[in-house]
mmCIF file of C-alpha atoms in Angstrom:
data_model
loop_
_atom_site.group_PDB
_atom_site.id
_atom_site.type_symbol
_atom_site.label_atom_id
_atom_site.label_comp_id
_atom_site.label_asym_id
_atom_site.label_seq_id
_atom_site.Cartn_x
_atom_site.Cartn_y
_atom_site.Cartn_z
ATOM 1 C CA MET A 1 34.806 9.194 17.092
ATOM 2 C CA PRO A 2 33.832 9.377 20.376
ATOM 3 C CA SER A 3 30.450 9.317 21.803
ATOM 4 C CA PRO A 4 28.200 11.838 21.831
ATOM 5 C CA GLN A 5 28.959 14.090 24.872
ATOM 6 C CA THR A 6 25.942 15.792 27.042
ATOM 7 C CA LEU A 7 26.873 17.941 29.634
ATOM 8 C CA ARG A 8 24.238 18.324 32.091
ATOM 9 C CA SER A 9 22.692 21.168 34.767
ATOM 10 C CA ARG A 10 19.467 21.342 36.408
ATOM 11 C CA GLY A 11 16.557 21.886 33.835
ATOM 12 C CA ALA A 12 18.744 21.974 30.951
ATOM 13 C CA SER A 13 21.843 19.769 29.174
ATOM 14 C CA ALA A 14 24.153 20.565 25.915
ATOM 15 C CA THR A 15 25.161 17.121 23.656
ATOM 16 C CA PHE A 16 28.329 17.712 21.493
ATOM 17 C CA THR A 17 27.066 15.247 18.287
ATOM 18 C CA GLY A 18 30.832 15.686 16.473
ATOM 19 C CA ASP A 19 29.073 18.562 14.138
ATOM 20 C CA THR A 20 27.018 20.163 16.242
ATOM 21 C CA VAL A 21 26.101 21.759 20.027
ATOM 22 C CA VAL A 22 22.379 20.903 20.815
ATOM 23 C CA ILE A 23 21.506 22.742 24.065
ATOM 24 C CA GLU A 24 18.339 21.408 25.481
ATOM 25 C CA ARG A 25 16.258 23.702 28.218
ATOM 26 C CA ALA A 26 12.755 23.356 29.528
ATOM 27 C CA THR A 27 10.481 24.184 26.387
ATOM 28 C CA GLU A 28 13.211 24.597 23.794
ATOM 29 C CA ARG A 29 16.202 22.975 21.614
ATOM 30 C CA THR A 30 19.174 25.092 20.164
ATOM 31 C CA THR A 31 21.135 24.000 17.182
ATOM 32 C CA ILE A 32 24.489 25.404 17.105
ATOM 33 C CA PRO A 33 26.788 24.176 13.939
ATOM 34 C CA LEU A 34 30.297 24.006 15.267
ATOM 35 C CA ARG A 35 31.350 25.889 12.167
ATOM 36 C CA VAL A 36 29.911 29.127 13.505
ATOM 37 C CA ILE A 37 31.395 28.784 17.215
ATOM 38 C CA ARG A 38 34.005 31.556 17.410
ATOM 39 C CA THR A 39 35.413 30.318 20.966
ATOM 40 C CA ILE A 40 34.108 28.012 23.837
ATOM 41 C CA GLY A 41 35.392 28.370 26.885
ATOM 42 C CA ALA A 42 34.545 28.501 30.868
ATOM 43 C CA ALA A 43 32.836 31.971 32.143
ATOM 44 C CA GLU A 44 35.436 33.935 33.941
ATOM 45 C CA GLY A 45 35.344 33.173 37.435
ATOM 46 C CA HIS A 46 32.228 30.888 37.221
ATOM 47 C CA PRO A 47 34.164 27.243 36.357
ATOM 48 C CA HIS A 48 30.822 25.571 36.287
ATOM 49 C CA THR A 49 29.016 27.876 33.747
ATOM 50 C CA VAL A 50 30.384 27.424 30.054
ATOM 51 C CA GLU A 51 30.176 29.783 27.392
ATOM 52 C CA ILE A 52 29.727 29.241 23.442
ATOM 53 C CA THR A 53 30.802 32.777 21.377
ATOM 54 C CA LEU A 54 29.476 32.828 17.992
ATOM 55 C CA THR A 55 31.170 34.769 14.925
ATOM 56 C CA ASP A 56 28.302 36.967 15.338
ATOM 57 C CA ALA A 57 29.652 37.503 18.911
ATOM 58 C CA ALA A 58 26.179 35.928 20.184
ATOM 59 C CA VAL A 59 26.649 34.189 23.206
ATOM 60 C CA HIS A 60 25.271 30.974 24.554
ATOM 61 C CA THR A 61 25.590 29.529 28.174
ATOM 62 C CA ILE A 62 24.842 26.675 30.141
ATOM 63 C CA ALA A 63 25.797 25.439 33.454
ATOM 64 C CA ALA A 64 27.470 21.753 34.146
ATOM 65 C CA ASN A 65 26.953 20.070 37.048
ATOM 66 C CA ASN A 66 30.633 20.164 38.169
ATOM 67 C CA PRO A 67 33.786 22.237 36.564
ATOM 68 C CA THR A 68 35.314 18.974 35.415
ATOM 69 C CA ALA A 69 32.308 18.336 33.115
ATOM 70 C CA ALA A 70 32.460 21.518 31.969
ATOM 71 C CA ALA A 71 36.064 21.614 31.370
ATOM 72 C CA THR A 72 36.080 18.265 29.405
ATOM 73 C CA PHE A 73 33.279 19.323 27.462
ATOM 74 C CA VAL A 74 35.248 22.516 26.751
ATOM 75 C CA THR A 75 38.110 20.601 25.500
ATOM 76 C CA SER A 76 35.946 18.560 23.247
ATOM 77 C CA VAL A 77 33.870 20.928 21.752
ATOM 78 C CA SER A 78 37.526 23.262 21.236
ATOM 79 C CA ASP A 79 39.460 20.467 19.605
ATOM 80 C CA ALA A 80 37.034 19.780 16.994
ATOM 81 C CA LEU A 81 36.432 23.371 15.992
ATOM 82 C CA PRO A 82 37.133 23.939 12.233
ATOM 83 C CA PRO A 83 39.568 26.154 10.976
ATOM 84 C CA GLN A 84 37.466 28.199 8.749
ATOM 85 C CA ARG A 85 34.292 29.413 10.202
ATOM 86 C CA ASP A 86 30.867 30.403 8.704
ATOM 87 C CA GLU A 87 30.319 34.461 10.042
ATOM 88 C CA ARG A 88 26.671 34.208 9.277
ATOM 89 C CA GLY A 89 27.039 32.943 13.076
ATOM 90 C CA SER A 90 23.089 32.961 14.462
ATOM 91 C CA ALA A 91 21.625 33.126 11.185
ATOM 92 C CA LEU A 92 22.345 29.500 11.228
ATOM 93 C CA VAL A 93 21.041 28.336 14.353
ATOM 94 C CA ARG A 94 17.760 26.549 14.963
ATOM 95 C CA THR A 95 16.013 27.238 17.325
ATOM 96 C CA GLU A 96 12.845 25.142 17.916
ATOM 97 C CA ALA A 97 10.107 24.056 20.579
ATOM 98 C CA SER A 98 10.853 21.211 22.923
ATOM 99 C CA SER A 99 8.443 18.212 22.094
ATOM 100 C CA GLU A 100 8.962 16.642 25.146
ATOM 101 C CA PRO A 101 9.390 19.324 28.529
ATOM 102 C CA ARG A 102 10.967 18.279 31.302
ATOM 103 C CA LEU A 103 9.060 17.562 34.480
ATOM 104 C CA PHE A 104 7.440 20.514 35.655
ATOM 105 C CA ALA A 105 8.730 22.352 32.655
ATOM 106 C CA ARG A 106 5.498 23.849 32.606
ATOM 107 C CA ARG A 107 4.126 26.020 35.392
ATOM 108 C CA ARG A 108 0.686 24.028 35.038
ATOM 109 C CA SER A 109 2.518 20.939 35.845
ATOM 110 C CA LEU A 110 4.307 22.517 39.128
ATOM 111 C CA ALA A 111 0.618 24.282 40.133
ATOM 112 C CA LEU A 112 -0.822 20.419 39.338
ATOM 113 C CA PHE A 113 1.985 18.505 41.567
ATOM 114 C CA LEU A 114 1.588 21.148 44.574
ATOM 115 C CA ALA A 115 -2.514 21.117 44.228
ATOM 116 C CA GLY A 116 -1.881 17.203 44.827
ATOM 117 C CA VAL A 117 0.219 17.358 47.364
ATOM 118 C CA ALA A 118 -1.953 19.584 49.446
ATOM 119 C CA ALA A 119 -4.936 17.654 48.754
ATOM 120 C CA TYR A 120 -3.207 14.933 49.950
ATOM 121 C CA LEU A 121 -2.144 16.312 53.331
ATOM 122 C CA ALA A 122 -6.250 18.139 53.230
ATOM 123 C CA TYR A 123 -7.069 14.051 53.396
ATOM 124 C CA VAL A 124 -4.604 13.092 55.924
ATOM 125 C CA GLY A 125 -5.497 15.522 58.271
ATOM 126 C CA TYR A 126 -9.197 14.633 57.964
ATOM 127 C CA LEU A 127 -8.822 10.932 58.568
ATOM 128 C CA VAL A 128 -6.971 11.848 61.794
ATOM 129 C CA ALA A 129 -9.550 14.345 62.795
ATOM 130 C CA ALA A 130 -12.525 11.734 61.632
ATOM 131 C CA HIS A 131 -11.402 8.181 62.254
ATOM 132 C CA GLY A 132 -8.178 9.141 64.511
ATOM 133 C CA PRO A 133 -4.442 8.988 64.726
ATOM 134 C CA SER A 134 -4.130 4.985 64.165
ATOM 135 C CA THR A 135 -5.421 5.574 60.457
ATOM 136 C CA LEU A 136 -2.267 7.988 60.115
ATOM 137 C CA PHE A 137 0.514 4.815 59.340
ATOM 138 C CA GLY A 138 -1.996 3.191 56.735
ATOM 139 C CA ALA A 139 -1.942 6.839 54.804
ATOM 140 C CA VAL A 140 1.893 7.240 55.040
ATOM 141 C CA ILE A 141 2.862 3.596 54.506
ATOM 142 C CA GLY A 142 0.468 3.438 51.793
ATOM 143 C CA LEU A 143 1.891 5.740 49.604
ATOM 144 C CA LEU A 144 5.296 3.135 48.814
ATOM 145 C CA PRO A 145 2.720 0.488 47.156
ATOM 146 C CA LEU A 146 0.068 3.033 45.503
ATOM 147 C CA GLY A 147 3.061 5.122 44.360
ATOM 148 C CA LEU A 148 4.726 1.761 43.007
ATOM 149 C CA GLY A 149 1.580 0.815 41.152
ATOM 150 C CA GLY A 150 0.788 4.123 39.622
ATOM 151 C CA LEU A 151 4.253 4.325 38.200
ATOM 152 C CA ALA A 152 3.874 1.257 37.060
ATOM 153 C CA ALA A 153 0.676 2.010 35.118
ATOM 154 C CA TYR A 154 2.178 4.710 33.657
ATOM 155 C CA GLN A 155 5.115 3.203 32.308
ATOM 156 C CA THR A 156 2.677 0.224 30.377
ATOM 157 C CA VAL A 157 0.469 2.342 29.182
ATOM 158 C CA GLN A 158 3.252 5.133 28.034
ATOM 159 C CA ARG A 159 5.543 1.999 26.870
ATOM 160 C CA LEU A 160 2.270 0.444 24.633
ATOM 161 C CA TYR A 161 1.352 4.147 23.121
ATOM 162 C CA VAL A 162 4.895 4.005 22.254
ATOM 163 C CA LYS A 163 4.870 0.790 20.440
ATOM 164 C CA ALA A 164 1.748 1.465 18.537
ATOM 165 C CA VAL A 165 2.738 4.665 17.294
ATOM 166 C CA LEU A 166 5.758 3.587 16.058
ATOM 167 C CA ARG A 167 4.144 0.658 14.628
ATOM 168 C CA ARG A 168 2.430 3.147 12.721
ATOM 169 C CA ARG A 169 5.120 5.762 11.563
ATOM 170 C CA GLY A 170 8.260 4.514 12.589
ATOM 171 C CA VAL A 171 11.400 4.239 10.928
ATOM 172 C CA THR A 172 13.378 1.201 11.783
ATOM 173 C CA VAL A 173 17.402 1.601 11.617
ATOM 174 C CA GLU A 174 20.404 0.000 12.683
ATOM 175 C CA ALA A 175 22.215 1.274 15.626
ATOM 176 C CA ARG A 176 25.745 0.177 17.483
ATOM 177 C CA SER A 177 26.297 -0.447 20.909
ATOM 178 C CA THR A 178 28.859 1.795 21.953
ATOM 179 C CA GLY A 179 29.232 0.602 25.207
ATOM 180 C CA MET A 180 27.611 0.394 28.646
ATOM 181 C CA ARG A 181 25.585 2.694 31.167
ATOM 182 C CA GLY A 182 24.777 0.500 34.665
ATOM 183 C CA LYS A 183 22.898 -2.470 32.990
ATOM 184 C CA LYS A 184 21.952 -0.952 30.223
ATOM 185 C CA SER A 185 23.764 -0.831 26.816
ATOM 186 C CA VAL A 186 24.213 2.420 24.762
ATOM 187 C CA TYR A 187 23.506 2.582 21.049
ATOM 188 C CA VAL A 188 23.917 5.007 18.821
ATOM 189 C CA PHE A 189 22.089 5.893 15.103
ATOM 190 C CA THR A 190 22.023 8.855 12.917
ATOM 191 C CA ASP A 191 18.104 9.804 11.550
ATOM 192 C CA ALA A 192 16.831 10.920 8.138
ATOM 193 C CA GLN A 193 17.988 14.649 9.289
ATOM 194 C CA GLY A 194 21.840 13.748 10.031
ATOM 195 C CA HIS A 195 21.260 13.790 13.783
ATOM 196 C CA THR A 196 22.776 11.411 16.113
ATOM 197 C CA ARG A 197 20.562 9.534 18.648
ATOM 198 C CA ARG A 198 21.380 7.906 21.279
ATOM 199 C CA HIS A 199 18.960 4.920 22.883
ATOM 200 C CA GLU A 200 19.408 2.911 26.042
ATOM 201 C CA SER A 201 18.372 -0.868 26.342
ATOM 202 C CA ALA A 202 18.573 -3.542 28.693
ATOM 203 C CA LEU A 203 19.425 -5.837 25.173
ATOM 204 C CA HIS A 204 22.510 -6.764 24.507
ATOM 205 C CA ALA A 205 24.104 -6.602 20.733
ATOM 206 C CA ASP A 206 26.761 -5.402 18.786
ATOM 207 C CA ILE A 207 24.047 -4.118 16.914
ATOM 208 C CA LEU A 208 20.364 -3.404 17.198
ATOM 209 C CA GLN A 209 17.405 -2.685 15.378
ATOM 210 C CA ILE A 210 15.794 0.772 16.774
ATOM 211 C CA ALA A 211 12.470 2.245 15.483
ATOM 212 C CA TYR A 212 11.964 6.124 15.931
ATOM 213 C CA ASP A 213 9.047 8.026 14.997
ATOM 214 C CA PRO A 214 10.294 10.970 12.778
ATOM 215 C CA THR A 215 7.647 13.846 14.186
ATOM 216 C CA ASN A 216 9.621 13.165 17.321
ATOM 217 C CA PRO A 217 12.906 11.337 17.348
ATOM 218 C CA LYS A 218 13.348 11.249 20.976
ATOM 219 C CA ARG A 219 10.479 8.429 20.761
ATOM 220 C CA MET A 220 12.280 5.227 20.100
ATOM 221 C CA ALA A 221 12.106 2.047 21.101
ATOM 222 C CA SER A 222 14.070 -2.102 20.106
ATOM 223 C CA ALA A 223 12.345 -2.918 17.147
ATOM 224 C CA THR A 224 11.629 -6.150 18.886
ATOM 225 C CA PRO A 225 8.626 -8.183 17.712
ATOM 226 C CA LEU A 226 4.966 -7.161 19.674
ATOM 227 C CA ILE A 227 4.916 -10.541 20.502
ATOM 228 C CA LEU A 228 7.495 -10.699 22.750
ATOM 229 C CA GLU A 229 5.631 -7.444 24.495
ATOM 230 C CA VAL A 230 2.865 -9.643 25.517
ATOM 231 C CA PRO A 231 4.475 -11.342 28.646
ATOM 232 C CA ARG A 232 5.707 -8.268 29.693
ATOM 233 C CA VAL A 233 2.664 -6.360 30.101
ATOM 234 C CA ILE A 234 0.924 -9.225 31.559
ATOM 235 C CA LEU A 235 3.509 -8.996 34.572
ATOM 236 C CA MET A 236 3.095 -5.613 34.590
ATOM 237 C CA VAL A 237 -0.849 -5.327 34.483
ATOM 238 C CA VAL A 238 -0.201 -8.453 37.669
ATOM 239 C CA PHE A 239 2.180 -5.960 39.298
ATOM 240 C CA THR A 240 0.277 -3.018 39.075
ATOM 241 C CA GLY A 241 -3.155 -4.706 40.230
ATOM 242 C CA LEU A 242 -1.310 -5.688 43.033
ATOM 243 C CA PHE A 243 0.661 -2.636 44.677
ATOM 244 C CA LEU A 244 -2.978 -0.381 43.324
ATOM 245 C CA ALA A 245 -5.109 -2.895 45.499
ATOM 246 C CA VAL A 246 -2.455 -2.750 48.486
ATOM 247 C CA GLY A 247 -1.741 1.220 48.135
ATOM 248 C CA VAL A 248 -5.620 2.079 47.983
ATOM 249 C CA GLY A 249 -6.658 -0.272 50.935
ATOM 250 C CA ALA A 250 -4.268 1.067 53.051
ATOM 251 C CA VAL A 251 -4.403 4.569 52.079
ATOM 252 C CA PHE A 252 -8.807 4.675 51.351
ATOM 253 C CA GLY A 253 -9.521 2.160 53.651
ATOM 254 C CA PRO A 254 -11.280 4.090 56.065
ATOM 255 C CA VAL A 255 -13.594 5.774 53.817
ATOM 256 C CA LEU A 256 -14.029 3.174 51.866
ATOM 257 C CA PRO A 257 -17.817 1.220 52.460
#
C-alpha cells in the first residue's frame, strides 16, 4: 500500500491514510471514513479545490496548493472507495479540537507577534534618535544571531520536554521506513487507535523504534537512550549562548550599562 498522501494548502491539510481522510485545520481535526464518502472530485471551475461529498449529501472542501496535487489526491481516494457505502454519512465523521494549533492559528498569537514587531520597530526608532544612525546597523544585523539563538533555545527546550513527556507516558512502537524526504528518512507506524502516523528522522534504518504520546500522538521522537541526548544538548547550549551573546550585544549594546 502506498504511503499516506497529504494534500496541503494554506492553513489546512488533508491526509489519505488508506481507510480515512483526515482534514486538519487551524483548531480542529476531521476524520472521514472512506465508507461514508459517496464522491470526491475537483470543484467545478476550481481545479485547486477538492470536494468530498458524503452519503448524506454533506460536503467537505479543501483547497490544494496546486491542481496536480489535487488531481492525484482525488484519484488515490477514488480508487480506494469501497463498493458498498454507509448511508449514515456525517454520523460517522469525527471532529475534534486540534491539540497543536498551527502558527498564528489563534488571533492572540498573531496579535502578540505584531505587537512584538511594533515594539522592536519602536526600539530601533529610539536607538536612532537617541544614539545616532550608526546604531541602526547593529540593530538590524544583530537580528540574525539573536533569532538563531532564540530558535536554538526553543528547539532545545522543546526537544527535552518531549523526551521527558515520552519517558513518563510514551508508548514505543516499531516504524518501517517508507523512503526519504530530503536528508531524512520517513517512518510510518499505526498507533493504538488504528491511525497511521508518520515520523521523520535523521536516523536511517529499515525499522526504527519510535515513542509517541497516546494523549497527543503528534508528539513523538526516536526512542534513543537519554544519554545520547547529552552531547546534542551541550552543543545546542553552546550554540545558543554564543549566538544570543552576539545578538544581544549587537541589538541592545547601546542601551546596556
